[in-house]
Coordinates of C-alpha atoms and ligand atoms in Angstrom, one line a residue:
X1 CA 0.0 0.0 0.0
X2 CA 1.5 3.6 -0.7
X3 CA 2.5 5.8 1.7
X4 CA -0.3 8.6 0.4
X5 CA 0.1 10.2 3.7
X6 CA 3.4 11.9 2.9
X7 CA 2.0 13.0 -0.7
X8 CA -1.4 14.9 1.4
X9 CA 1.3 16.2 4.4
X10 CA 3.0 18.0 1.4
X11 CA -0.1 19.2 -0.2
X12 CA -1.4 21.4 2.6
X13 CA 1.2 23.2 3.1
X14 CA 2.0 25.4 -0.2
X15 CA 1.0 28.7 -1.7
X16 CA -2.3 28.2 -2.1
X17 CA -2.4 29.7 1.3
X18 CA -3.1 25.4 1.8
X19 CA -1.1 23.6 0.0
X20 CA 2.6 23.7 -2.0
X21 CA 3.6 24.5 -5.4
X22 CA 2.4 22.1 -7.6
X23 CA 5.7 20.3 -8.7
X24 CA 3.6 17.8 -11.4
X25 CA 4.8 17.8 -15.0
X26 CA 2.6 20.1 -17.1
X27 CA 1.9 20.0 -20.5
X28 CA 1.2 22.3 -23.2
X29 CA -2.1 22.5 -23.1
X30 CA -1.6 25.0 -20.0
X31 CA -0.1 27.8 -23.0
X32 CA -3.5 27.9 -24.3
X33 CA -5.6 27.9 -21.0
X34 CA -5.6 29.8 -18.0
X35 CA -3.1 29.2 -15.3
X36 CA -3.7 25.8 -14.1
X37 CA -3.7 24.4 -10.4
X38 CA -1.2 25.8 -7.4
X39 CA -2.1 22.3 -6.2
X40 CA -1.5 18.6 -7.5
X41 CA -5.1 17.1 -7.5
X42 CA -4.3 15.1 -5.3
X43 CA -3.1 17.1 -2.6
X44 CA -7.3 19.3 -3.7
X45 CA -8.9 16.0 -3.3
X46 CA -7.5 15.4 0.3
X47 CA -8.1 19.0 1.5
X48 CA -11.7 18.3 0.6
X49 CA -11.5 15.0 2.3
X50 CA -9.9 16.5 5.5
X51 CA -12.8 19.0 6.1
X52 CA -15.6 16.6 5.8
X53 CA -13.9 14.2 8.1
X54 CA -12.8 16.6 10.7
X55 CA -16.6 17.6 10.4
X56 CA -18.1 14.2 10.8
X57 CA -15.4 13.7 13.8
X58 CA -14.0 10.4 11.7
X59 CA -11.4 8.5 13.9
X60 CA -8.0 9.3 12.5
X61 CA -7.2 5.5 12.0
X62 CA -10.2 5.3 9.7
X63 CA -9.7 8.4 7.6
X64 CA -6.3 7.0 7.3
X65 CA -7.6 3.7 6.0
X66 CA -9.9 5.7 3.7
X67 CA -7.3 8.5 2.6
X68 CA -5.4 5.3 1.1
X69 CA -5.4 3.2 -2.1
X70 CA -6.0 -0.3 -1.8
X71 CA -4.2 -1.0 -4.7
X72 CA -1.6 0.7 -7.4
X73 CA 0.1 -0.7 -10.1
X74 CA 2.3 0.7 -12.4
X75 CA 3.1 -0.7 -15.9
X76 CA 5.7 -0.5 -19.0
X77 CA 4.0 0.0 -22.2
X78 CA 6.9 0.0 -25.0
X79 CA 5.6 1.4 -28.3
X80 CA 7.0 1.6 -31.8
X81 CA 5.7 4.9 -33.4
X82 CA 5.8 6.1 -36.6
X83 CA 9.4 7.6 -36.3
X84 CA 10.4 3.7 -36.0
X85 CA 11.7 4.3 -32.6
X86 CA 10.0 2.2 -29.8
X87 CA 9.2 4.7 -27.1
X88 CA 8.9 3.7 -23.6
X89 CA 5.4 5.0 -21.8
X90 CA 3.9 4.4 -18.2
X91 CA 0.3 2.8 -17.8
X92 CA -1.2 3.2 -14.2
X93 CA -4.5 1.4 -12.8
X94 CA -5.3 2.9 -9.3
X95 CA -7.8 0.9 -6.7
X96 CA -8.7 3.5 -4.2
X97 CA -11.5 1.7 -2.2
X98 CA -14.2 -1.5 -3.1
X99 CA -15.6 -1.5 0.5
X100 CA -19.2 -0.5 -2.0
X101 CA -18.6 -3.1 -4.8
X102 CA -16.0 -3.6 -7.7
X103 CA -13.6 -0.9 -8.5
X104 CA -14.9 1.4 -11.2
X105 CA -13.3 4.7 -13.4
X106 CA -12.3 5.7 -16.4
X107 CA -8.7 5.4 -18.4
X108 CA -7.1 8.5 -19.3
X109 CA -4.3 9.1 -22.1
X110 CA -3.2 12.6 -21.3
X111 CA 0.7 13.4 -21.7
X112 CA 0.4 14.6 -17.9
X113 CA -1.0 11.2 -16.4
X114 CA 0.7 10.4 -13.3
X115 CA 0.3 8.2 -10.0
X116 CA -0.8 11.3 -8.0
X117 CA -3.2 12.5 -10.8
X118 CA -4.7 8.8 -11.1
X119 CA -4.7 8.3 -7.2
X120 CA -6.7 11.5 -7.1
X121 CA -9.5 10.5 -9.5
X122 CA -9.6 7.4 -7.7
X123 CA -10.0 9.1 -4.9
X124 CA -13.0 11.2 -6.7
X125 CA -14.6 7.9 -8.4
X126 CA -15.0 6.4 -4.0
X127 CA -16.9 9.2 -3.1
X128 CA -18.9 9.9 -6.2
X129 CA -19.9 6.3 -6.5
X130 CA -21.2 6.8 -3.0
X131 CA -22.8 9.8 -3.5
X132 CA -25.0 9.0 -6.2
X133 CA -25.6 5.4 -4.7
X134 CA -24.5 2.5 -7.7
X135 CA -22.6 -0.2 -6.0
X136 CA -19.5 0.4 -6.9
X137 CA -16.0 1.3 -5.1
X138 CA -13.0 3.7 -6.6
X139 CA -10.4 3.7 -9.3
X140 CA -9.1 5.4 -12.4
X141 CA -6.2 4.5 -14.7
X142 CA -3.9 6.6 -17.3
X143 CA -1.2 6.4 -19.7
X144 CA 0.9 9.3 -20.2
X145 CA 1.0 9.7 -24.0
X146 CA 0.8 12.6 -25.7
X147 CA -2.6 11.1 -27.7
X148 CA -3.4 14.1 -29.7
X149 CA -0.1 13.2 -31.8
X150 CA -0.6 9.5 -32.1
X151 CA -2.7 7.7 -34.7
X152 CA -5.6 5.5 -34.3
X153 CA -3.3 2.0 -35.1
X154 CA -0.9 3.9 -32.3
X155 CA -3.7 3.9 -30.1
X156 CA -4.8 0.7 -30.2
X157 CA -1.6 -1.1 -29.7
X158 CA -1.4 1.2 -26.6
X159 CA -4.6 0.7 -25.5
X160 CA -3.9 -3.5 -26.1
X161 CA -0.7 -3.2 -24.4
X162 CA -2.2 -1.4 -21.1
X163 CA -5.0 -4.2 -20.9
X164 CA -2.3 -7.2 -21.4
X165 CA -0.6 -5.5 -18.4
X166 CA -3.3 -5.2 -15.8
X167 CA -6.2 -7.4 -17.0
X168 CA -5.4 -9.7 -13.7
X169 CA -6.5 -6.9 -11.5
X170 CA -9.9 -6.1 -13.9
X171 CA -13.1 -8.3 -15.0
X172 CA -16.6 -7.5 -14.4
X173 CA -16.6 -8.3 -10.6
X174 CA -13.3 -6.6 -10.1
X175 CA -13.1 -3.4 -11.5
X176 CA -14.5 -2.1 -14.6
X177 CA -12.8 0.5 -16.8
X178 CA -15.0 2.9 -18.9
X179 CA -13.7 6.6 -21.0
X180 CA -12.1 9.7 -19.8
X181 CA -10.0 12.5 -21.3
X182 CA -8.7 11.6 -25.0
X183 CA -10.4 7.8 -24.8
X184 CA -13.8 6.9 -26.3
X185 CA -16.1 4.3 -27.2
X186 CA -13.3 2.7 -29.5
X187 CA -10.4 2.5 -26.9
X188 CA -12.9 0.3 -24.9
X189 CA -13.7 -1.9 -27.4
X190 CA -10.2 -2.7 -28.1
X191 CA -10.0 -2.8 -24.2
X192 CA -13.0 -5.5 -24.4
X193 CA -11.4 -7.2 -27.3
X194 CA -8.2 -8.0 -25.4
X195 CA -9.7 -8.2 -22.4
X196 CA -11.8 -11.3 -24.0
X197 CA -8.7 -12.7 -26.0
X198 CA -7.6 -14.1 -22.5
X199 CA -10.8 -14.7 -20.3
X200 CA -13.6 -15.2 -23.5
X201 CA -15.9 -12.5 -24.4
X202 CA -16.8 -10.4 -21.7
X203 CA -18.9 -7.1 -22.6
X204 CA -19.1 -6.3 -18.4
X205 CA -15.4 -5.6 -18.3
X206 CA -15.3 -2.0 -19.5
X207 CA -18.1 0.3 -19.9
X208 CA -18.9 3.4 -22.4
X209 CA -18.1 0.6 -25.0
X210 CA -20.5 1.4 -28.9
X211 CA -23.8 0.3 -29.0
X212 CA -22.6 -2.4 -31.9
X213 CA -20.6 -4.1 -29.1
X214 CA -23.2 -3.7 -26.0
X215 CA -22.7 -0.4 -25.1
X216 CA -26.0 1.0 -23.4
X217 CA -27.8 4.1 -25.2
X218 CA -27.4 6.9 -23.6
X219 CA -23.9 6.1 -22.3
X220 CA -21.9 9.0 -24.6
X221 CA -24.2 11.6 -23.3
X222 CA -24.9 10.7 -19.6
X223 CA -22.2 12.9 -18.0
X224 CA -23.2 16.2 -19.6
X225 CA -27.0 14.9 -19.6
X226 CA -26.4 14.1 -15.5
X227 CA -24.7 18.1 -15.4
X228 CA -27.7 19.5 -17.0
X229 CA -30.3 17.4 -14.6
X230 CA -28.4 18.1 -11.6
X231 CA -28.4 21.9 -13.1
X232 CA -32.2 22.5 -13.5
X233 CA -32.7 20.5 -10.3
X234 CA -30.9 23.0 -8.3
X235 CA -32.0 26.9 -10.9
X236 CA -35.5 27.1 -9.0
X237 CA -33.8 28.0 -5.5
X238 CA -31.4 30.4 -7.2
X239 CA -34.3 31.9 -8.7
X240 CA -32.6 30.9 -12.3
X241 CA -34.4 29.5 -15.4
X242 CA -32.8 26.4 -17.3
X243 CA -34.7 27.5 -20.2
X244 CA -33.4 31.6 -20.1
X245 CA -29.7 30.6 -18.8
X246 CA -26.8 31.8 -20.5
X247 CA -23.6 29.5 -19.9
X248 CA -19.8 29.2 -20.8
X249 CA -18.4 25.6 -22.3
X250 CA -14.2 25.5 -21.2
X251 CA -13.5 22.2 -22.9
X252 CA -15.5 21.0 -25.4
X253 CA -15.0 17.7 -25.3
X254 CA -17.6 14.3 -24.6
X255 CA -19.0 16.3 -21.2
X256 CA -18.3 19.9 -22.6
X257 CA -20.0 19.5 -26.0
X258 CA -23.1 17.0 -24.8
X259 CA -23.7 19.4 -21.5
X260 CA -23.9 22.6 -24.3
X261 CA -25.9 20.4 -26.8
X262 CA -28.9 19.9 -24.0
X263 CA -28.8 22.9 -22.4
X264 CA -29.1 24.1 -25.6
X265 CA -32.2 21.7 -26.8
X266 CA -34.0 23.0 -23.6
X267 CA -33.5 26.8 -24.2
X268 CA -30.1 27.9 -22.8
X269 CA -27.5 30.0 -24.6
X270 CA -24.1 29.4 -25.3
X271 CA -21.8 32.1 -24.9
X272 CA -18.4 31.3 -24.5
X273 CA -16.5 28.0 -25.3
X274 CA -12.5 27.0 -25.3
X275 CA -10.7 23.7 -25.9
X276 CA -7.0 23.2 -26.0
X277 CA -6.1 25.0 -29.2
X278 CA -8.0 28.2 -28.0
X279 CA -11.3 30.4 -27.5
X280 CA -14.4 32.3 -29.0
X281 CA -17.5 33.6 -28.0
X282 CA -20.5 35.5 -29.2
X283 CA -22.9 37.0 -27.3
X284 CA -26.3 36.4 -29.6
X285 CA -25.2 32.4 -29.0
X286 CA -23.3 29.4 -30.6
X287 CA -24.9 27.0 -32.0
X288 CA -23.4 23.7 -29.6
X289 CA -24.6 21.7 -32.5
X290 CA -23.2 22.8 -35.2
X291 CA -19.8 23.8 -33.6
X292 CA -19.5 20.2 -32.2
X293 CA -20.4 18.9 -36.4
X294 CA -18.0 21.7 -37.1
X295 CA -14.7 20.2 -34.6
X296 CA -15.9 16.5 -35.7
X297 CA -15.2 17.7 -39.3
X298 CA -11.9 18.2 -38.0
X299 CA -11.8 22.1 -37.8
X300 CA -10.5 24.1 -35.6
X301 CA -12.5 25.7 -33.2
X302 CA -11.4 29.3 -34.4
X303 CA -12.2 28.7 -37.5
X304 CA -15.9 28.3 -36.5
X305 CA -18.1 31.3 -38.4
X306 CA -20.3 34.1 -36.8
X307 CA -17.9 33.9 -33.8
X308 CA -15.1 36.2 -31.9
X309 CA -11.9 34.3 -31.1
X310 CA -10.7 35.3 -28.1
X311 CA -7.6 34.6 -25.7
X312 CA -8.7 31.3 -23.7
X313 CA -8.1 33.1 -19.9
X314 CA -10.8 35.9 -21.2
X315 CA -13.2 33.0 -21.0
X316 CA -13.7 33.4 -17.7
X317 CA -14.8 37.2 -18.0
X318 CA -18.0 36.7 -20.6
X319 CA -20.9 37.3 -18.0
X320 CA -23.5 34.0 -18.4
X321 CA -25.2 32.2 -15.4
X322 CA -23.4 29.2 -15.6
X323 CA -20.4 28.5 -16.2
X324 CA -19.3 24.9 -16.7
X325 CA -15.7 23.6 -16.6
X326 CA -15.3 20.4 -18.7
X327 CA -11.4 20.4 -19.3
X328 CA -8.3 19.3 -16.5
X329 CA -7.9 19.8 -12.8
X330 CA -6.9 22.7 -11.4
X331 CA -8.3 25.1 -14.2
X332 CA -10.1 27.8 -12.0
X333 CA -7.5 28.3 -9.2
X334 CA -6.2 31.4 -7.2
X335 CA -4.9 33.3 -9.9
X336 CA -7.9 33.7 -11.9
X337 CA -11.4 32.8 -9.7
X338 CA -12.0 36.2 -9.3
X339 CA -12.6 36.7 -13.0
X340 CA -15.7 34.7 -13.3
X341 CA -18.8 36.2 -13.7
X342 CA -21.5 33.8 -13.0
X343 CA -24.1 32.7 -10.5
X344 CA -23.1 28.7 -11.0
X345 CA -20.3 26.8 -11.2
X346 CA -21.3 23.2 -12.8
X347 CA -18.4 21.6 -12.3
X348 CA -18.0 18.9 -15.4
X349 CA -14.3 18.4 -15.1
X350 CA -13.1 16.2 -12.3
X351 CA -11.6 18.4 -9.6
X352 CA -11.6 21.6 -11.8
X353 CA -11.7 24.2 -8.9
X354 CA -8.5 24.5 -6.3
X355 CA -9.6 25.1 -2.5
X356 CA -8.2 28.8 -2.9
X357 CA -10.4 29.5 -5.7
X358 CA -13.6 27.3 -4.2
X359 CA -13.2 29.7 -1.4
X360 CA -12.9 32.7 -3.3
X361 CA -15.6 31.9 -5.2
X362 CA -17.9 30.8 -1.9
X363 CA -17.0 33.9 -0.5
X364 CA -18.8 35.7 -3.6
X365 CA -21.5 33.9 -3.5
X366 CA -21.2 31.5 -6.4
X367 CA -22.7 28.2 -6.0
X368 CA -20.4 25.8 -6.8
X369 CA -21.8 22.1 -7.5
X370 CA -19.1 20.1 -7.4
X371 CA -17.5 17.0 -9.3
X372 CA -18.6 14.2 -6.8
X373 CA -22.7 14.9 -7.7
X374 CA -22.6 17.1 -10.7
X375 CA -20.5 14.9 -13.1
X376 CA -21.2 11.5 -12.0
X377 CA -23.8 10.8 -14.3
X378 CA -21.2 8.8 -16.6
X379 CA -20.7 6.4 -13.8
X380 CA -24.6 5.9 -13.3
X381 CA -25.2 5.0 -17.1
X382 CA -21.7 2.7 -16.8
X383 CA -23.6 1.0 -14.1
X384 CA -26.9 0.4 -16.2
X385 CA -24.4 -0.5 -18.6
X386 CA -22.8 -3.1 -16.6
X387 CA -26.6 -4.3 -15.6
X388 CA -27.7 -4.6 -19.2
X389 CA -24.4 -6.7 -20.0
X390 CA -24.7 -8.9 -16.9
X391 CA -28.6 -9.5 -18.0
X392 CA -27.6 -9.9 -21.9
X393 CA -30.8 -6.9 -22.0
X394 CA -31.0 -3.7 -23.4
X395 CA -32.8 -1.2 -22.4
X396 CA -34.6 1.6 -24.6
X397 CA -32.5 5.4 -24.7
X398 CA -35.4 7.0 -22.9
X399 CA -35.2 4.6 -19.6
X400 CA -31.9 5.0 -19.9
X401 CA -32.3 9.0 -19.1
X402 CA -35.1 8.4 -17.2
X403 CA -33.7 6.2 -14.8
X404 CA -30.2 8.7 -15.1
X405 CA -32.4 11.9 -14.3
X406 CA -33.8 10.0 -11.1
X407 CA -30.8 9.1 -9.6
X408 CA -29.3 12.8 -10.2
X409 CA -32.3 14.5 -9.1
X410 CA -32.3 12.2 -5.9
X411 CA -28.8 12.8 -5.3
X412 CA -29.1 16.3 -5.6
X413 CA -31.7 16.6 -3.3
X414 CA -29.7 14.6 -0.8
X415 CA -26.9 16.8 -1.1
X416 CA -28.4 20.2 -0.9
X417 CA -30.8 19.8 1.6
X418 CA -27.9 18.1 3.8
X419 CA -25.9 21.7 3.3
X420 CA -28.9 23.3 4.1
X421 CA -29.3 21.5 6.8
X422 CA -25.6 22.3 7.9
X423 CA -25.6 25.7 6.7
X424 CA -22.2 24.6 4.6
X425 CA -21.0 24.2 0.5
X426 CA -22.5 21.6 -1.3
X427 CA -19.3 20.6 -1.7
X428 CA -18.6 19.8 2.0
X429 CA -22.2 18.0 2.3
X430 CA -21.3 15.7 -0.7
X431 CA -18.1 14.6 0.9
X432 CA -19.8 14.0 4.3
X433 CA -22.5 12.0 2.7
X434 CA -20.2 10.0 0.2
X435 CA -17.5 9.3 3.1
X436 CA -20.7 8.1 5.5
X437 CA -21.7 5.4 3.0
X438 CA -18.5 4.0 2.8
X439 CA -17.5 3.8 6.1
X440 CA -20.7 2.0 6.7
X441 CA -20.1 0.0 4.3
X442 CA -16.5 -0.7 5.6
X443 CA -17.9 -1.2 8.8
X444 CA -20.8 -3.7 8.0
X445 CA -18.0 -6.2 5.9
X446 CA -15.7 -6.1 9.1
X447 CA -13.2 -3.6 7.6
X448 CA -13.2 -1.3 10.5
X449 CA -13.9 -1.6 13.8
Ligands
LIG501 P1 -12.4 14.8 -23.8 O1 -11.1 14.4 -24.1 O2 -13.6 14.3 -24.6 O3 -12.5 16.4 -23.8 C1 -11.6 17.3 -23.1 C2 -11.7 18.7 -23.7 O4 -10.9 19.6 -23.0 C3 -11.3 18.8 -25.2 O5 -12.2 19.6 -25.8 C4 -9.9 19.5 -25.0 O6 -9.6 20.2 -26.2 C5 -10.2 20.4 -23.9 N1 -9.0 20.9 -23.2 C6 -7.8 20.3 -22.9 N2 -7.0 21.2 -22.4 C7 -7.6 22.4 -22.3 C8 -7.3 23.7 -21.9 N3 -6.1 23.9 -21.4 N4 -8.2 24.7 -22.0 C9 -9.5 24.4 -22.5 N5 -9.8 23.2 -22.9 C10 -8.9 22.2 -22.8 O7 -12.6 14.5 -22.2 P2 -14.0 14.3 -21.4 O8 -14.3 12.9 -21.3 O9 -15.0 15.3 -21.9 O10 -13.5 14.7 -19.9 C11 -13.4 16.1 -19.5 C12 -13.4 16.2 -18.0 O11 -14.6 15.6 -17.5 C13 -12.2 15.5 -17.4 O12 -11.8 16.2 -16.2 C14 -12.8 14.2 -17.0 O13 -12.1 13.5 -15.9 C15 -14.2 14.6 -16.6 N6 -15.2 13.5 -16.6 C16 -15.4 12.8 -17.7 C17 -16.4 11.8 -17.7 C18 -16.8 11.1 -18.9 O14 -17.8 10.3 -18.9 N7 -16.1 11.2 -20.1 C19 -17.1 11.6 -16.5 C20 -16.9 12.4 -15.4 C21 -15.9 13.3 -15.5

């Protein structure tokens, strides 16, 4: 087990006014957007962590056992690329905690995948599981390739390579893989397909997989359908109208683009939108679906007509109501929180906002929903994936959503009224209630005492 505690000890003490510099590797995606965390994730996730258990008077033995992965493992994955040079890469799969059921998270490849970026989404994946209720414990994986640069035959003999290496510690009743940042429907069916080379054909082992290889409808658009449900589940008490919203996209990626395209459908406005090449705006609106036909295509999202380019920190200043982060960690930090000129943060991104900048923008009176509820919709439809593969049944798009918007809109409701309740963020509520449920569930197996 790895010593996480020195990694947190380290993380609360920096210039964040909590915390160190952030000494990770970054890449160049942080030239084109604003300046990025003060903070490693890692070190964000455990603040967060530390103030719900200090809250809920958590023995320290237990939060130790629960700050904690149960299991890392890091892998070689040697690949020849087009240059003909065979370039060495690092794959990592990170089991945080399974006291809920089998390990579940996505698989990154992002150039600045590391253990303590992949033990921090683990860490997210525990407590969001538990939030939203699907019986599932923590994890995430990575490899640090730079994928933008790599072709599709690169990518699968990566994606091949990573499974070969750690399919002992996956499988349906294990831990479950599905998509995250630069992986999609096809890197799980080569995940599947490799997976069943050595165990026989087993749809359950990775989720987010097409609907031609028993993916579940619905799946590619749950995350940024989850944002919007949790979104006009909490307008009405902020005396805001889903319908009359205007909102800024950064990242328009799976979550980015599918939160924009139905906020769109149900009346909102798009204003502002980046990605990793850059930033435009308009104030009149942009059209979510024809800019995401438009990047398909291959374009370039400056390119995109009718539009204003515009550097990607003055995202942050277009005025909208929400304003929905759906890039990296660390995005809206210190340095820049005080720029943003919403009502709502949505947060899409996994731990988008540092602690400096959460409190800054607390202190302003922005409601911030965060991560753990707002973006777990991805994991609910994995998990009526995983049911429908288990079953060998498929079930129709619309029960799909139906059944998503439920769970969200329960969830939320949990959540806020808890903060109400407690008079604190919903952020701090979420923890509280995510970390309860699984040290009762540690509890009940024997785990803890
Ligand atoms: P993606 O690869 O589909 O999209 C990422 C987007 O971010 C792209 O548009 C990329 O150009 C953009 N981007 C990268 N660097 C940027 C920068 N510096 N400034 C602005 N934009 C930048 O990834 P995704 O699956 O949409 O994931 C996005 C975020 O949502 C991640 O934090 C991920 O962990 C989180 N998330 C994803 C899911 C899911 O189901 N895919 C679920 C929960 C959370």
């Amino acid at each position: 087990m790895a010593d996480d505690a020195t990694v947190t000890e380290e993380g609360l003490h920096g210039d964040d006014g909590l915390g160190p510099p952030d000494k990770s590797p970054r890449s160049a995606n942080e030239a084109t957007g604003p300046a990025r965390a003060e903070l490693s994730n890692y070190a964000i996730v455990n603040h967060y962590f530390d103030i719900a258990t200090e809250r809920l008077e958590l023995r320290e033995d237990i939060a130790a056992v629960l700050r904690s992965s149960y299991r890392e493992v890091q892998v070689q994955i040697p690949i020849r690329l087009g240059d003909g040079r065979t370039h060495v890469f690092s794959g990592f799969r990170v089991q945080h905690n399974g006291a809920r059921g089998p390990y579940k998270g996505g698989i990154r490849f992002h150039p600045e995948v590391d253990l303590d970026e992949v033990r921090a989404l683990a860490t997210l994946m525990t407590w969001k599981t538990a939030i939203v209720g699907v019986p599932f414990g923590g994890a995430k994986g990575g490899v640090n390739i730079p994928a933008g640069d790599l072709s599709q035959a690169e990518l699968q003999k990566v994606a091949r390579s990573f499974m070969d290496k750690i399919e002992k510690v996956l499988g349906p009743n294990r831990d479950i893989p599905a998509p995250d940042v630069n992986t999609n429907a096809q890197t799980m069916a080569w995940l599947m397909d490799e997976y069943g080379k050595l165990h026989g054909h087993t749809p359950a082992c990775v989720t987010g997989k097409p609907i031609a290889l028993e993916g579940s409808y619905g799946r590619e658009a749950a995350t940024g359908r989850g944002l919007i449900d949790v979104y006009r589940e909490a307008a009405p008490a902020l005396g805001l109208k889903p319908e009359d919203t205007r909102f800024v996209v950064q990242g328009f990626g799976n979550v980015g683009s599918w939160a924009a395209r139905i906020l769109q459908d149900i009346g909102g406005t798009l204003v502002g939108v980046s990605d990793a090449t850059g930033a435009i705006r308009a104030d009149s609106g942009i059209d979510a679906d024809a800019l995401h036909a438009h990047l398909a295509a291959g374009d370039p999202l400056g390119d995109f007509a009718g539009v204003d380019a515009i550097d990607a920190d003055e995202l942050l200043d277009i005025e909208c109501e929400v304003f929905i982060p759906a890039a990296l960690g660390g995005m809206l930090n210190q340095g820049n929180a005080d720029r943003l000129r919403c009502r709502v943060v949505l947060e899409g991104a996994n731990s988008p906002t540092t602690p400096a900048a959460d409190e800054i923008l607390t202190d302003r009176g922005v409601v911030v929903v965060p991560d753990v509820l707002a973006n777990a919709g991805g994991v609910v439809v994995s998990y009526f994936e995983w049911v429908q593969n288990l079953q060998h049944f498929r079930w129709e798009e619309d029960a799909v959503n139906g059944q998503l918007r439920k769970i969200m809109r329960t969830a939320y409701r949990e959540v806020s009224s808890r903060a109400e309740a407690d008079g604190v963020p919903l952020r701090v509520a979420a923890y509280e209630l995510g970390i309860e449920r699984v040290v009762e569930a540690s509890r009940t197996r024997g785990y803890i005492a």
